[in-house]
Coordinates of C-alpha atoms in Angstrom, one line a residue:
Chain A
X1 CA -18.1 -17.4 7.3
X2 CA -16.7 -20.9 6.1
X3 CA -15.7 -19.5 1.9
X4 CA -11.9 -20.2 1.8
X5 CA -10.0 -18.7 -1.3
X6 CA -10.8 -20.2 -4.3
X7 CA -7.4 -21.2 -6.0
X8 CA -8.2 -24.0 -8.1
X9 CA -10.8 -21.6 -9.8
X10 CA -9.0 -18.6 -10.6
X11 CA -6.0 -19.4 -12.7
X12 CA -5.3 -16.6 -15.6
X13 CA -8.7 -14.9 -14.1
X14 CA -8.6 -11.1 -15.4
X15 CA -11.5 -8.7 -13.5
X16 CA -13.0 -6.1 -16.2
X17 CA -11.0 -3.0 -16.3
X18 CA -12.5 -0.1 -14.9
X19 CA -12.2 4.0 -15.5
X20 CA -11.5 5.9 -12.7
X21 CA -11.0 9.4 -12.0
X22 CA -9.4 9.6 -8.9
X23 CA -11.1 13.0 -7.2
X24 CA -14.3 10.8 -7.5
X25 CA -13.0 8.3 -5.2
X26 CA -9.9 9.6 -2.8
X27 CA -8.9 12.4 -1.2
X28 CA -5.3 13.4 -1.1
X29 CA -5.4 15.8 2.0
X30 CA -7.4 13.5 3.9
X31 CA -5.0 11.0 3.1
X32 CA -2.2 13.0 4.1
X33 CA -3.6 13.8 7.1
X34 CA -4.4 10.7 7.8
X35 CA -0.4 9.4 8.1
X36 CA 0.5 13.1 9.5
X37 CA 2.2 14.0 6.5
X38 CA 3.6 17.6 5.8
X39 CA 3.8 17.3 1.9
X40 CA 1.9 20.7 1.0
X41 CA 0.9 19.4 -2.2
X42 CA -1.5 17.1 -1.0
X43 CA -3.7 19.7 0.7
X44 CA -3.4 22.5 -1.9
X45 CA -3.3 22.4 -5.6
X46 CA -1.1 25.6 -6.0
X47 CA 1.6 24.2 -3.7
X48 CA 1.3 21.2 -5.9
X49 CA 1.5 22.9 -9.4
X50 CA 4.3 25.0 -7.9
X51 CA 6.4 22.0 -7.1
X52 CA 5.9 21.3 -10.8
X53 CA 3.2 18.8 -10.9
X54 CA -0.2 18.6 -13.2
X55 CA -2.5 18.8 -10.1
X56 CA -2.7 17.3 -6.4
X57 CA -0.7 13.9 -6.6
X58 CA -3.8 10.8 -5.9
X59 CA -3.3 8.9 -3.1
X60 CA -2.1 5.0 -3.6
X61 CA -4.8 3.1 -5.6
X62 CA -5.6 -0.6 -4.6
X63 CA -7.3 -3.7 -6.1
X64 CA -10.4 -2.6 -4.4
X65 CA -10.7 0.4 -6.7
X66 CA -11.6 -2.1 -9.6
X67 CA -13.1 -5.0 -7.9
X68 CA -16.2 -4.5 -6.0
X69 CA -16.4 -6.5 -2.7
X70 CA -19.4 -8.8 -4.0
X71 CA -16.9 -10.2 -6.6
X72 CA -14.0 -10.3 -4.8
X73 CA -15.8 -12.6 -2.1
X74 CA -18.0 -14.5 -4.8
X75 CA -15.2 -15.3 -7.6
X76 CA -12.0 -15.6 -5.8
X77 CA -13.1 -15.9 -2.0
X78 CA -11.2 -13.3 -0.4
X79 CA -13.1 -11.3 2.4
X80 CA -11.9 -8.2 4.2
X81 CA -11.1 -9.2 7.5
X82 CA -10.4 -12.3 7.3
X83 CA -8.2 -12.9 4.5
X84 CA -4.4 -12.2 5.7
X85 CA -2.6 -10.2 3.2
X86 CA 1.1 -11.4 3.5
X87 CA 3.4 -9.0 1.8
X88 CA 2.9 -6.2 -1.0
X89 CA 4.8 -4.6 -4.0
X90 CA 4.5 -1.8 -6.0
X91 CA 6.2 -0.8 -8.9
X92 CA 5.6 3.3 -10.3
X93 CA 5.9 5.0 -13.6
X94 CA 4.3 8.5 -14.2
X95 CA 2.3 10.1 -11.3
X96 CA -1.5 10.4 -11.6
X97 CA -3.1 13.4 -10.2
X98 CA -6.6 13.1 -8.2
X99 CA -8.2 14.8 -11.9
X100 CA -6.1 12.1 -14.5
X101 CA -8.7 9.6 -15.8
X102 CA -6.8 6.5 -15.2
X103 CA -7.5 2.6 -16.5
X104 CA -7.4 0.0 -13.6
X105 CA -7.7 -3.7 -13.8
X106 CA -7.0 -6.2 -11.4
X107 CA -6.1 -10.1 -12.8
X108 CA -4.8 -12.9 -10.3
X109 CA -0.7 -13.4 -10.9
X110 CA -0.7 -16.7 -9.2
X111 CA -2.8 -18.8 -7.2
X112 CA -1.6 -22.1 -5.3
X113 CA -1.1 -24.6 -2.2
X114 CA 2.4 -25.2 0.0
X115 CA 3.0 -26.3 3.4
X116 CA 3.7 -23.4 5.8
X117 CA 6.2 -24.3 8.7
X118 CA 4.0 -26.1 11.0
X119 CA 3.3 -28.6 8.2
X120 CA -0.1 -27.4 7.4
X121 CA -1.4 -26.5 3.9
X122 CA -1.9 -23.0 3.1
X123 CA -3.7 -21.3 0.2
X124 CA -2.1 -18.2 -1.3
X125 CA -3.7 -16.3 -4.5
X126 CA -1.2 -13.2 -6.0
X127 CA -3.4 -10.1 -7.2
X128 CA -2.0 -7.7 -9.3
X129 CA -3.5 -4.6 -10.0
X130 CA -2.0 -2.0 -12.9
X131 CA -3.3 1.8 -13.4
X132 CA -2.8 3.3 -16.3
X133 CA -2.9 6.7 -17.5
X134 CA -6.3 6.9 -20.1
X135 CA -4.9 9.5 -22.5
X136 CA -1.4 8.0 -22.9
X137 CA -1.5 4.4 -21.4
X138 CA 1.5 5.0 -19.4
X139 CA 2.1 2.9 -16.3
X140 CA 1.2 4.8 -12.9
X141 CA 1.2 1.4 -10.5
X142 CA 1.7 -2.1 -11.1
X143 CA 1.0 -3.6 -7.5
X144 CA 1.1 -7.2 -6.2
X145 CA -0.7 -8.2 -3.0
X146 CA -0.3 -11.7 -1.6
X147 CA -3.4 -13.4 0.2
X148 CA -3.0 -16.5 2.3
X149 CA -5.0 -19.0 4.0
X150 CA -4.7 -21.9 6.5
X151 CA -6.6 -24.8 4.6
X152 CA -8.9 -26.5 6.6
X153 CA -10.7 -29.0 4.4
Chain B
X1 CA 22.8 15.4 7.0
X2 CA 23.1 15.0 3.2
X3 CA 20.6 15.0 0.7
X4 CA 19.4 12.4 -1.4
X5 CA 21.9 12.8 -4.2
X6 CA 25.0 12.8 -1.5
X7 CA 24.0 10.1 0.7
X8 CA 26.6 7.6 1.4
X9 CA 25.8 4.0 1.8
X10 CA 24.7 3.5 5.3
X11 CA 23.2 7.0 6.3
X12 CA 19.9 7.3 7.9
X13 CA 17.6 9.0 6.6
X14 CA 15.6 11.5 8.7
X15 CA 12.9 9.7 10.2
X16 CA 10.0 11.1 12.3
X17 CA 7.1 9.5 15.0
X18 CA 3.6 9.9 14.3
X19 CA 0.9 9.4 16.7
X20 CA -0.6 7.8 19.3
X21 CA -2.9 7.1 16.1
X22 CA -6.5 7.1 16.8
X23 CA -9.6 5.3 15.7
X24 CA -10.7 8.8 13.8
X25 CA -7.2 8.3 11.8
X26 CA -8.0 5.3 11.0
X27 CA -11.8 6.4 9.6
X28 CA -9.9 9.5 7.9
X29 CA -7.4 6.6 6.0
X30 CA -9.9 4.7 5.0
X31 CA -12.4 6.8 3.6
X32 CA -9.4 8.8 2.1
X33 CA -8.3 5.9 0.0
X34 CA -12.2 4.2 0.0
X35 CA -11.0 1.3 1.6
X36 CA -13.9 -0.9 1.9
X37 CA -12.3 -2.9 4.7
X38 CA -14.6 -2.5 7.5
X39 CA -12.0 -4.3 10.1
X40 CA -10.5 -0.4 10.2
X41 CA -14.2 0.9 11.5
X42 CA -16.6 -1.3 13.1
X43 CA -15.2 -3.3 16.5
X44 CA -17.8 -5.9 15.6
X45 CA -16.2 -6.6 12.6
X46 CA -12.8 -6.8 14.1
X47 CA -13.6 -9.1 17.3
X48 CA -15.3 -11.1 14.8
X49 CA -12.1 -11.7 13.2
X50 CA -10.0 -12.3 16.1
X51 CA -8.7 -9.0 16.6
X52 CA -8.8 -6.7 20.3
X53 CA -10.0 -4.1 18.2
X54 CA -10.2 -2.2 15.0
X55 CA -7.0 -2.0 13.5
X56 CA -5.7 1.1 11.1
X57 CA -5.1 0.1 7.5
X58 CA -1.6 -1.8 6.2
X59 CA -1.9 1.7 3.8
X60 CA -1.4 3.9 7.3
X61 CA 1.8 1.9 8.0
X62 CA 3.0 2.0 4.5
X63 CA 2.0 5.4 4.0
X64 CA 4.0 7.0 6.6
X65 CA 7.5 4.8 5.2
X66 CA 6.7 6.4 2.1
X67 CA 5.8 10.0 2.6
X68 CA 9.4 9.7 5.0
X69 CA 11.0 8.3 1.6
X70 CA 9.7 10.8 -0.5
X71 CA 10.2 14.1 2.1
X72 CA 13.8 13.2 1.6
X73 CA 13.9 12.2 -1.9
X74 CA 11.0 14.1 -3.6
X75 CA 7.6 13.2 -4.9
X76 CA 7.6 10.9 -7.7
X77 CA 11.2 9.2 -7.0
X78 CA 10.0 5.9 -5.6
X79 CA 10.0 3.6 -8.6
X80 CA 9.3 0.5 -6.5
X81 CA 8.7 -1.0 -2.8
X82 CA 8.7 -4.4 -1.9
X83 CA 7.6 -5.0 2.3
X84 CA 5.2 -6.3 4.5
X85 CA 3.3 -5.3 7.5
X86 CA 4.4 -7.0 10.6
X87 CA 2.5 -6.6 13.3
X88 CA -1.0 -5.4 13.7
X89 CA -1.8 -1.0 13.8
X90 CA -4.2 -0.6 17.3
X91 CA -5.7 2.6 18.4
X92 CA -3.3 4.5 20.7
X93 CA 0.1 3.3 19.0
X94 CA 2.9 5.4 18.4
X95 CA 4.9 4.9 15.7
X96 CA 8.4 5.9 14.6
X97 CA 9.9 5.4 11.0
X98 CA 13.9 4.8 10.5
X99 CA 15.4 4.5 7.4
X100 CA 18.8 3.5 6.3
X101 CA 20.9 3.9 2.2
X102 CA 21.3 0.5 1.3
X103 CA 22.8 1.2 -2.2
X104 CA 23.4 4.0 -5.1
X105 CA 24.4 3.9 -8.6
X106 CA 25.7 7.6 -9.6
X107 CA 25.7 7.0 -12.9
X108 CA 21.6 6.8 -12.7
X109 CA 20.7 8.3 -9.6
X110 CA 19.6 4.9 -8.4
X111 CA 19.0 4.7 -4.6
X112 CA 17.9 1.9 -2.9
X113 CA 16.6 2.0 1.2
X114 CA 15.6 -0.5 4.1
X115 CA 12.7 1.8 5.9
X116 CA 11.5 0.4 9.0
X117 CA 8.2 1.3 11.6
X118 CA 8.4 0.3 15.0
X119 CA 6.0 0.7 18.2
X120 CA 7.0 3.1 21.1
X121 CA 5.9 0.1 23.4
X122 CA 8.7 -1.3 25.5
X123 CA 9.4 -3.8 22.6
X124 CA 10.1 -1.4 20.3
X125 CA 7.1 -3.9 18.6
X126 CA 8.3 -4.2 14.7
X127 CA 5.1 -3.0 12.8
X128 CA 6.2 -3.0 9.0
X129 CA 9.5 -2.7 6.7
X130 CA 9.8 -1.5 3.6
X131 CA 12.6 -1.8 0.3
X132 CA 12.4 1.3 -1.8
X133 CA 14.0 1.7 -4.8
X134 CA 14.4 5.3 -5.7
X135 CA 15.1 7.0 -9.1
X136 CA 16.5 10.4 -8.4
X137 CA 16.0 13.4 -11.1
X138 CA 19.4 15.1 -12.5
X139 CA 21.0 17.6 -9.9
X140 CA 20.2 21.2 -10.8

């Protein structure tokens, strides 16, 4: 596999937003079992509307909800196991249940070269991804990932 | 042990362990969030990229700070985290999350908290640390 990120490409690159309904794609007990968590209103919907909320709370969504593999690798040359993701942030406004229709869209933040402390050039791209809620455009995530790569060429 | 709206700068929060994680975890995250990451799965995959093994999604790591946040503060109170994952998730790891008040504003119910994972292993291995900022609801 010799693609490398493709910085000097991708400046002010948006991805097509995408409509998602959550259920479709993620499951909130699953996830919750997955990390061993006791929050009840993961696993059942009444325990969830009884704690005051619209439905089951979604699980985290991620760039790769709106940005199918093929064009992640193709347009901006990042490929899952490889590519070392160094550091994440999320921000949160309202939160999505697993049967909201939600608005994703991915764009790259930033994309350029710096010396990392051996001396060698590394690549880093910044991806941020928002969700919004369809009906009412509120915020539900505004996440940043950060991808970096040794340069070799 | 106070709750969220008491805590004093400085208290930990109540923690918990979680594990040894397994390779079926790791499945159940990943097609729990449709991660299409197949380093989580396929050993191939992850020898291929330098790795002993599989590893379990950044998502596990961050997902257990988080549901430790929230199980103290309530669903819906984190209003931002800022972290990174420090050391690679491997099948058979157990895991145990701290965290610590770092700041509060009373007149906004503003929290902030360092959360941190760490390995059982005899290096108490440093797997991922998190900076939530929380927004609490009114008392009452």
């Amino acid at each position: 596999m010799d693609r490398k990120l493709k910085i000097d490409d991708v400046q002010d690159l948006r991805f097509p937003p995408v409509e998602i309904v959550p259920e479709r794609l993620v499951s909130p007990p699953l996830y919750a079992r997955a990390i061993g968590s006791e929050e009840q209103a993961y696993y059942s919907t009444d325990a969830a509307l009884a704690a005051g909320l619209r439905g089951r709370p979604s699980p985290g969504l991620a760039f790769f909800h709106t940005v199918d593999e093929d064009a992640l690798t193709e347009v901006i040359g990042v490929v899952y196991g490889r590519t070392l993701a160094a550091g994440a942030e999320s921000e949160f406004g309202v939160m999505a249940t697993e049967r909201d229709t939600v608005i994703g869209q991915t764009y790259v933040e930033e994309a350029y070269r710096r010396p990392g402390k051996d001396g060698t050039m590394r690549q880093f791209l910044v991806l941020t991804t928002e969700f919004r809620l369809k009906e009412t455009d509120e915020l539900v995530s505004r996440s940043r990932i950060t991808f970096i790569e040794k340069e070799t060429e | 042990m106070n709750t969220a709206h008491d805590a004093a700068i400085g208290e930990q929060i109540p923690g918990r362990s979680f594990g040894p994680v397994t390779r079926m975890d790791f499945i159940r995250f990943s097609a729990a969030t449709a991660d299409p990451n197949r380093v989580h799965i396929e050993e191939d995959v992850a020898k291929a990229a330098g790795l002993p093994s599989v590893i379990g999604s950044g998502g596990i790591v961050g997902g257990v700070m988080s549901d430790v946040v929230t199980a103290w503060a309530g669903l819906g109170t984190i209003r931002r985290v800022s972290g990174k994952i420090t050391f690679p998730l491997f099948p058979g790891t157990t895991v145990v999350v701290t965290g610590e008040v770092t700041g509060r504003e009373e007149r906004d119910g503003a929290v902030t908290l360092e959360v941190k994972v760490q390995a059982t292993d005899e290096n108490a291995t440093p797997l991922g640390e998190n900076t939530y900022w929380l927004e609490l609801p009114a008392p009452g």
